[in-house]
């Protein structure tokens, strides 16, 4: 691999509804990339930095629920600014591959389409918060909401309450799924919908095929990945 290719970081985001298996697939991809000798950073939103994690705890604990979707979107944006400045941008500049569990598309889906914030509001927030940092590839993991919610419930510790968004009704999650489809269909050069209602190895194989196709020479120069 050339020095130029080594210096160029890649930013891959994983999106989708509750319980679709994003965390599992990120771990599997991380292992593949590390086996190939790449530097990999795994992170999440909301969160990924100390201040952003504090905001995450507040939001998912339901603290901002009564404030409405605008307040939630502003809190997510504040967390994202710190996350980008302290972790994502430095990692990409250092040539690392960043795998992020949710990013700006979740704000579009949860507070935008589902919370009924207008496109102009979402675009203005993105302009301020992203400051040019956008994913090279976004994988939208997709499955029927009822199945995802059952999976999310099964992974919680016994007696633990559902978080702010898992506790919403099925109609909310159906609208959320539709919103992610609309985002992916509007930006096919960046986004790919992945059928997540399969076994983890099947989804993993599909994800790697997509990365191989979309990120081109950066991956194909790494024989250890072609397995």
PDB file of C-alpha atoms in Angstrom:
ATOM      1  CA  UNK A   1       0.000   0.000   0.000  1.00  0.00           C
ATOM      2  CA  UNK A   2       1.314   3.481  -0.828  1.00  0.00           C
ATOM      3  CA  UNK A   3       2.125   6.012   1.860  1.00  0.00           C
ATOM      4  CA  UNK A   4      -0.691   8.150   0.526  1.00  0.00           C
ATOM      5  CA  UNK A   5      -3.219   5.341   0.948  1.00  0.00           C
ATOM      6  CA  UNK A   6      -1.957   4.679   4.463  1.00  0.00           C
ATOM      7  CA  UNK A   7      -2.493   8.303   5.426  1.00  0.00           C
ATOM      8  CA  UNK A   8      -6.052   8.453   4.195  1.00  0.00           C
ATOM      9  CA  UNK A   9      -8.597   7.570   6.850  1.00  0.00           C
ATOM     10  CA  UNK A  10     -12.046   6.164   6.115  1.00  0.00           C
ATOM     11  CA  UNK A  11     -15.250   6.979   7.956  1.00  0.00           C
ATOM     12  CA  UNK A  12     -17.970   4.298   8.002  1.00  0.00           C
ATOM     13  CA  UNK A  13     -21.221   4.813   9.878  1.00  0.00           C
ATOM     14  CA  UNK A  14     -23.799   2.228  10.862  1.00  0.00           C
ATOM     15  CA  UNK A  15     -27.433   3.302  11.056  1.00  0.00           C
ATOM     16  CA  UNK A  16     -30.814   1.679  11.614  1.00  0.00           C
ATOM     17  CA  UNK A  17     -33.577   1.149  14.141  1.00  0.00           C
ATOM     18  CA  UNK A  18     -33.395  -0.430  17.555  1.00  0.00           C
ATOM     19  CA  UNK A  19     -32.003  -3.959  17.861  1.00  0.00           C
ATOM     20  CA  UNK A  20     -30.776  -4.320  14.276  1.00  0.00           C
ATOM     21  CA  UNK A  21     -27.307  -5.544  15.286  1.00  0.00           C
ATOM     22  CA  UNK A  22     -25.122  -2.518  14.621  1.00  0.00           C
ATOM     23  CA  UNK A  23     -22.792  -3.173  17.555  1.00  0.00           C
ATOM     24  CA  UNK A  24     -22.270  -6.805  16.542  1.00  0.00           C
ATOM     25  CA  UNK A  25     -21.442  -5.930  12.946  1.00  0.00           C
ATOM     26  CA  UNK A  26     -19.090  -3.142  13.974  1.00  0.00           C
ATOM     27  CA  UNK A  27     -17.134  -5.583  16.148  1.00  0.00           C
ATOM     28  CA  UNK A  28     -16.918  -8.093  13.298  1.00  0.00           C
ATOM     29  CA  UNK A  29     -15.734  -5.479  10.815  1.00  0.00           C
ATOM     30  CA  UNK A  30     -13.253  -4.074  13.309  1.00  0.00           C
ATOM     31  CA  UNK A  31     -11.676  -7.525  13.651  1.00  0.00           C
ATOM     32  CA  UNK A  32     -11.343  -7.888   9.871  1.00  0.00           C
ATOM     33  CA  UNK A  33      -9.744  -4.503   9.455  1.00  0.00           C
ATOM     34  CA  UNK A  34      -7.336  -5.020  12.352  1.00  0.00           C
ATOM     35  CA  UNK A  35      -6.346  -8.406  10.926  1.00  0.00           C
ATOM     36  CA  UNK A  36      -5.356  -6.513   7.788  1.00  0.00           C
ATOM     37  CA  UNK A  37      -3.074  -4.252   9.790  1.00  0.00           C
ATOM     38  CA  UNK A  38      -5.262  -1.158   9.714  1.00  0.00           C
ATOM     39  CA  UNK A  39      -5.631   1.275  12.606  1.00  0.00           C
ATOM     40  CA  UNK A  40      -9.293   1.258  13.599  1.00  0.00           C
ATOM     41  CA  UNK A  41     -11.270   3.482  15.951  1.00  0.00           C
ATOM     42  CA  UNK A  42     -14.698   2.293  17.096  1.00  0.00           C
ATOM     43  CA  UNK A  43     -17.052   4.880  18.513  1.00  0.00           C
ATOM     44  CA  UNK A  44     -20.736   5.694  18.918  1.00  0.00           C
ATOM     45  CA  UNK A  45     -23.334   8.441  19.012  1.00  0.00           C
ATOM     46  CA  UNK A  46     -24.533   9.966  21.109  1.00  0.00           C
ATOM     47  CA  UNK A  47     -21.226   9.610  22.911  1.00  0.00           C
ATOM     48  CA  UNK A  48     -17.677   8.906  21.850  1.00  0.00           C
ATOM     49  CA  UNK A  49     -16.091  11.575  24.048  1.00  0.00           C
ATOM     50  CA  UNK A  50     -16.342  12.368  27.748  1.00  0.00           C
ATOM     51  CA  UNK A  51     -18.701  15.318  27.364  1.00  0.00           C
ATOM     52  CA  UNK A  52     -20.752  13.578  24.675  1.00  0.00           C
ATOM     53  CA  UNK A  53     -21.176  10.499  26.882  1.00  0.00           C
ATOM     54  CA  UNK A  54     -22.618  12.708  29.637  1.00  0.00           C
ATOM     55  CA  UNK A  55     -25.141  14.098  27.152  1.00  0.00           C
ATOM     56  CA  UNK A  56     -25.922  10.548  26.012  1.00  0.00           C
ATOM     57  CA  UNK A  57     -26.792   9.482  29.554  1.00  0.00           C
ATOM     58  CA  UNK A  58     -29.112  12.466  29.938  1.00  0.00           C
ATOM     59  CA  UNK A  59     -30.935  11.924  26.638  1.00  0.00           C
ATOM     60  CA  UNK A  60     -31.321   8.144  26.779  1.00  0.00           C
ATOM     61  CA  UNK A  61     -32.365   8.394  30.409  1.00  0.00           C
ATOM     62  CA  UNK A  62     -35.346  10.427  29.203  1.00  0.00           C
ATOM     63  CA  UNK A  63     -34.201  13.766  30.622  1.00  0.00           C
ATOM     64  CA  UNK A  64     -34.840  15.676  27.405  1.00  0.00           C
ATOM     65  CA  UNK A  65     -38.018  13.907  26.348  1.00  0.00           C
ATOM     66  CA  UNK A  66     -40.416  16.554  27.620  1.00  0.00           C
ATOM     67  CA  UNK A  67     -38.365  19.290  25.985  1.00  0.00           C
ATOM     68  CA  UNK A  68     -39.325  18.063  22.510  1.00  0.00           C
ATOM     69  CA  UNK A  69     -37.467  17.073  19.337  1.00  0.00           C
ATOM     70  CA  UNK A  70     -35.799  20.464  18.825  1.00  0.00           C
ATOM     71  CA  UNK A  71     -34.138  20.360  22.220  1.00  0.00           C
ATOM     72  CA  UNK A  72     -33.082  16.750  21.658  1.00  0.00           C
ATOM     73  CA  UNK A  73     -31.624  17.645  18.266  1.00  0.00           C
ATOM     74  CA  UNK A  74     -29.653  20.523  19.790  1.00  0.00           C
ATOM     75  CA  UNK A  75     -28.291  18.252  22.518  1.00  0.00           C
ATOM     76  CA  UNK A  76     -27.301  15.626  19.957  1.00  0.00           C
ATOM     77  CA  UNK A  77     -25.615  18.357  17.911  1.00  0.00           C
ATOM     78  CA  UNK A  78     -23.653  19.628  20.914  1.00  0.00           C
ATOM     79  CA  UNK A  79     -22.469  16.082  21.615  1.00  0.00           C
ATOM     80  CA  UNK A  80     -21.559  15.595  17.947  1.00  0.00           C
ATOM     81  CA  UNK A  81     -19.436  18.745  17.805  1.00  0.00           C
ATOM     82  CA  UNK A  82     -17.342  17.541  20.741  1.00  0.00           C
ATOM     83  CA  UNK A  83     -17.178  14.012  19.324  1.00  0.00           C
ATOM     84  CA  UNK A  84     -15.929  15.224  15.935  1.00  0.00           C
ATOM     85  CA  UNK A  85     -13.425  17.682  17.366  1.00  0.00           C
ATOM     86  CA  UNK A  86     -11.948  15.392  19.995  1.00  0.00           C
ATOM     87  CA  UNK A  87     -12.029  11.999  18.269  1.00  0.00           C
ATOM     88  CA  UNK A  88     -13.355  11.619  14.716  1.00  0.00           C
ATOM     89  CA  UNK A  89     -11.467  14.350  12.867  1.00  0.00           C
ATOM     90  CA  UNK A  90      -8.091  13.647  14.539  1.00  0.00           C
ATOM     91  CA  UNK A  91      -8.436   9.923  13.821  1.00  0.00           C
ATOM     92  CA  UNK A  92      -9.224  10.492  10.147  1.00  0.00           C
ATOM     93  CA  UNK A  93      -6.368  12.944   9.803  1.00  0.00           C
ATOM     94  CA  UNK A  94      -4.067  10.278  11.261  1.00  0.00           C
ATOM     95  CA  UNK A  95      -5.165   7.804   8.561  1.00  0.00           C
ATOM     96  CA  UNK A  96      -7.305   5.649  10.824  1.00  0.00           C
ATOM     97  CA  UNK A  97     -10.556   3.922   9.883  1.00  0.00           C
ATOM     98  CA  UNK A  98     -13.408   5.194  12.049  1.00  0.00           C
ATOM     99  CA  UNK A  99     -16.437   2.928  12.588  1.00  0.00           C
ATOM    100  CA  UNK A 100     -19.289   4.809  14.228  1.00  0.00           C
ATOM    101  CA  UNK A 101     -22.504   3.386  15.680  1.00  0.00           C
ATOM    102  CA  UNK A 102     -24.920   6.132  14.524  1.00  0.00           C
ATOM    103  CA  UNK A 103     -24.123   9.606  13.254  1.00  0.00           C
ATOM    104  CA  UNK A 104     -25.972  12.549  11.697  1.00  0.00           C
ATOM    105  CA  UNK A 105     -28.481  10.345   9.844  1.00  0.00           C
ATOM    106  CA  UNK A 106     -29.939   9.297  13.192  1.00  0.00           C
ATOM    107  CA  UNK A 107     -30.733  12.935  13.963  1.00  0.00           C
ATOM    108  CA  UNK A 108     -32.382  13.200  10.556  1.00  0.00           C
ATOM    109  CA  UNK A 109     -34.481  10.110  11.257  1.00  0.00           C
ATOM    110  CA  UNK A 110     -35.289  10.393  14.956  1.00  0.00           C
ATOM    111  CA  UNK A 111     -35.723  14.138  15.421  1.00  0.00           C
ATOM    112  CA  UNK A 112     -36.203  15.109  11.772  1.00  0.00           C
ATOM    113  CA  UNK A 113     -38.641  12.795  10.035  1.00  0.00           C
ATOM    114  CA  UNK A 114     -40.020  11.242  13.211  1.00  0.00           C
ATOM    115  CA  UNK A 115     -39.891  14.378  15.354  1.00  0.00           C
ATOM    116  CA  UNK A 116     -41.183  16.508  12.506  1.00  0.00           C
ATOM    117  CA  UNK A 117     -38.322  18.997  12.463  1.00  0.00           C
ATOM    118  CA  UNK A 118     -38.135  20.567   9.019  1.00  0.00           C
ATOM    119  CA  UNK A 119     -35.444  19.769   6.472  1.00  0.00           C
ATOM    120  CA  UNK A 120     -34.130  23.327   6.723  1.00  0.00           C
ATOM    121  CA  UNK A 121     -33.606  22.978  10.480  1.00  0.00           C
ATOM    122  CA  UNK A 122     -31.799  19.652  10.089  1.00  0.00           C
ATOM    123  CA  UNK A 123     -29.629  21.043   7.271  1.00  0.00           C
ATOM    124  CA  UNK A 124     -28.681  24.075   9.372  1.00  0.00           C
ATOM    125  CA  UNK A 125     -27.722  21.880  12.319  1.00  0.00           C
ATOM    126  CA  UNK A 126     -25.621  19.642  10.074  1.00  0.00           C
ATOM    127  CA  UNK A 127     -23.827  22.610   8.544  1.00  0.00           C
ATOM    128  CA  UNK A 128     -22.791  23.826  11.989  1.00  0.00           C
ATOM    129  CA  UNK A 129     -21.990  20.481  13.588  1.00  0.00           C
ATOM    130  CA  UNK A 130     -20.354  18.469  10.796  1.00  0.00           C
ATOM    131  CA  UNK A 131     -18.056  21.182   9.450  1.00  0.00           C
ATOM    132  CA  UNK A 132     -17.225  19.072   6.405  1.00  0.00           C
ATOM    133  CA  UNK A 133     -16.870  15.728   8.190  1.00  0.00           C
ATOM    134  CA  UNK A 134     -19.098  13.228   6.389  1.00  0.00           C
ATOM    135  CA  UNK A 135     -19.036   9.433   6.126  1.00  0.00           C
ATOM    136  CA  UNK A 136     -17.396   7.721   3.180  1.00  0.00           C
ATOM    137  CA  UNK A 137     -19.982   4.979   3.543  1.00  0.00           C
ATOM    138  CA  UNK A 138     -23.172   4.556   5.573  1.00  0.00           C
ATOM    139  CA  UNK A 139     -24.601   1.087   6.148  1.00  0.00           C
ATOM    140  CA  UNK A 140     -28.286   1.150   7.064  1.00  0.00           C
ATOM    141  CA  UNK A 141     -29.089  -2.115   8.834  1.00  0.00           C
ATOM    142  CA  UNK A 142     -32.726  -2.907   8.213  1.00  0.00           C
ATOM    143  CA  UNK A 143     -35.298  -5.282   9.679  1.00  0.00           C
ATOM    144  CA  UNK A 144     -38.986  -5.170  10.659  1.00  0.00           C
ATOM    145  CA  UNK A 145     -39.313  -2.982  13.776  1.00  0.00           C
ATOM    146  CA  UNK A 146     -41.167  -5.604  15.801  1.00  0.00           C
ATOM    147  CA  UNK A 147     -38.244  -8.009  15.418  1.00  0.00           C
ATOM    148  CA  UNK A 148     -35.695  -5.331  16.272  1.00  0.00           C
ATOM    149  CA  UNK A 149     -37.587  -4.308  19.402  1.00  0.00           C
ATOM    150  CA  UNK A 150     -37.734  -7.924  20.575  1.00  0.00           C
ATOM    151  CA  UNK A 151     -33.984  -8.203  20.076  1.00  0.00           C
ATOM    152  CA  UNK A 152     -33.406  -4.950  21.944  1.00  0.00           C
ATOM    153  CA  UNK A 153     -35.535  -6.187  24.852  1.00  0.00           C
ATOM    154  CA  UNK A 154     -33.680  -9.514  24.941  1.00  0.00           C
ATOM    155  CA  UNK A 155     -30.275  -7.848  25.253  1.00  0.00           C
ATOM    156  CA  UNK A 156     -31.254  -5.680  28.229  1.00  0.00           C
ATOM    157  CA  UNK A 157     -30.309  -6.841  31.673  1.00  0.00           C
ATOM    158  CA  UNK A 158     -33.145  -8.375  33.673  1.00  0.00           C
ATOM    159  CA  UNK A 159     -35.306  -5.643  35.133  1.00  0.00           C
ATOM    160  CA  UNK A 160     -33.583  -2.841  33.221  1.00  0.00           C
ATOM    161  CA  UNK A 161     -36.003  -0.313  31.711  1.00  0.00           C
ATOM    162  CA  UNK A 162     -36.156   0.448  28.006  1.00  0.00           C
ATOM    163  CA  UNK A 163     -34.254   3.591  27.057  1.00  0.00           C
ATOM    164  CA  UNK A 164     -35.762   6.825  25.717  1.00  0.00           C
ATOM    165  CA  UNK A 165     -36.310   5.507  22.189  1.00  0.00           C
ATOM    166  CA  UNK A 166     -36.809   1.777  22.773  1.00  0.00           C
ATOM    167  CA  UNK A 167     -39.808   2.701  24.919  1.00  0.00           C
ATOM    168  CA  UNK A 168     -41.619   4.348  21.995  1.00  0.00           C
ATOM    169  CA  UNK A 169     -44.508   2.512  20.355  1.00  0.00           C
ATOM    170  CA  UNK A 170     -44.355   0.383  17.216  1.00  0.00           C
ATOM    171  CA  UNK A 171     -45.736   3.219  15.083  1.00  0.00           C
ATOM    172  CA  UNK A 172     -42.757   5.410  16.008  1.00  0.00           C
ATOM    173  CA  UNK A 173     -40.338   2.665  14.957  1.00  0.00           C
ATOM    174  CA  UNK A 174     -42.213   2.016  11.706  1.00  0.00           C
ATOM    175  CA  UNK A 175     -41.849   5.713  10.831  1.00  0.00           C
ATOM    176  CA  UNK A 176     -38.201   5.542  11.827  1.00  0.00           C
ATOM    177  CA  UNK A 177     -37.582   2.649   9.440  1.00  0.00           C
ATOM    178  CA  UNK A 178     -39.275   4.582   6.646  1.00  0.00           C
ATOM    179  CA  UNK A 179     -37.102   7.620   7.397  1.00  0.00           C
ATOM    180  CA  UNK A 180     -33.882   5.604   7.136  1.00  0.00           C
ATOM    181  CA  UNK A 181     -35.059   4.171   3.808  1.00  0.00           C
ATOM    182  CA  UNK A 182     -35.749   7.676   2.521  1.00  0.00           C
ATOM    183  CA  UNK A 183     -32.293   8.861   3.581  1.00  0.00           C
ATOM    184  CA  UNK A 184     -30.600   5.904   1.899  1.00  0.00           C
ATOM    185  CA  UNK A 185     -32.621   6.254  -1.295  1.00  0.00           C
ATOM    186  CA  UNK A 186     -31.834   9.970  -1.488  1.00  0.00           C
ATOM    187  CA  UNK A 187     -28.064   9.396  -1.203  1.00  0.00           C
ATOM    188  CA  UNK A 188     -27.295   6.070  -2.914  1.00  0.00           C
ATOM    189  CA  UNK A 189     -23.681   7.062  -3.551  1.00  0.00           C
ATOM    190  CA  UNK A 190     -23.097   7.066   0.227  1.00  0.00           C
ATOM    191  CA  UNK A 191     -25.746   4.821   1.738  1.00  0.00           C
ATOM    192  CA  UNK A 192     -26.536   1.118   1.335  1.00  0.00           C
ATOM    193  CA  UNK A 193     -29.469  -0.685   2.947  1.00  0.00           C
ATOM    194  CA  UNK A 194     -28.431  -4.049   4.390  1.00  0.00           C
ATOM    195  CA  UNK A 195     -30.943  -6.765   5.243  1.00  0.00           C
ATOM    196  CA  UNK A 196     -30.187  -7.371   8.939  1.00  0.00           C
ATOM    197  CA  UNK A 197     -32.905  -9.989   9.455  1.00  0.00           C
ATOM    198  CA  UNK A 198     -30.396 -12.800   8.849  1.00  0.00           C
ATOM    199  CA  UNK A 199     -27.661 -14.547  10.773  1.00  0.00           C
ATOM    200  CA  UNK A 200     -24.716 -12.411  11.894  1.00  0.00           C
ATOM    201  CA  UNK A 201     -22.265 -14.178   9.531  1.00  0.00           C
ATOM    202  CA  UNK A 202     -24.583 -13.597   6.568  1.00  0.00           C
ATOM    203  CA  UNK A 203     -24.887  -9.907   7.370  1.00  0.00           C
ATOM    204  CA  UNK A 204     -21.132  -9.673   7.938  1.00  0.00           C
ATOM    205  CA  UNK A 205     -20.378 -11.182   4.526  1.00  0.00           C
ATOM    206  CA  UNK A 206     -22.765  -8.750   2.841  1.00  0.00           C
ATOM    207  CA  UNK A 207     -21.234  -5.777   4.633  1.00  0.00           C
ATOM    208  CA  UNK A 208     -17.722  -6.722   3.618  1.00  0.00           C
ATOM    209  CA  UNK A 209     -18.812  -7.208   0.001  1.00  0.00           C
ATOM    210  CA  UNK A 210     -20.264  -3.683   0.038  1.00  0.00           C
ATOM    211  CA  UNK A 211     -17.114  -2.202   1.560  1.00  0.00           C
ATOM    212  CA  UNK A 212     -14.995  -4.015  -1.014  1.00  0.00           C
ATOM    213  CA  UNK A 213     -17.127  -2.601  -3.824  1.00  0.00           C
ATOM    214  CA  UNK A 214     -17.550   0.929  -2.489  1.00  0.00           C
ATOM    215  CA  UNK A 215     -14.118   1.695  -1.056  1.00  0.00           C
ATOM    216  CA  UNK A 216     -12.292   0.152  -3.962  1.00  0.00           C
ATOM    217  CA  UNK A 217      -8.524   0.033  -4.088  1.00  0.00           C
ATOM    218  CA  UNK A 218      -8.090   0.907  -0.427  1.00  0.00           C
ATOM    219  CA  UNK A 219      -9.511  -2.489   0.499  1.00  0.00           C
ATOM    220  CA  UNK A 220      -8.482  -4.558  -2.516  1.00  0.00           C
ATOM    221  CA  UNK A 221      -4.823  -3.785  -1.829  1.00  0.00           C
ATOM    222  CA  UNK A 222      -5.166  -5.697   1.445  1.00  0.00           C
ATOM    223  CA  UNK A 223      -5.097  -9.461   0.722  1.00  0.00           C
ATOM    224  CA  UNK A 224      -5.811 -10.356   4.351  1.00  0.00           C
ATOM    225  CA  UNK A 225      -9.290  -8.903   3.970  1.00  0.00           C
ATOM    226  CA  UNK A 226     -10.270 -11.079   1.003  1.00  0.00           C
ATOM    227  CA  UNK A 227     -11.314 -14.094   3.000  1.00  0.00           C
TER     228      UNK A 227
END
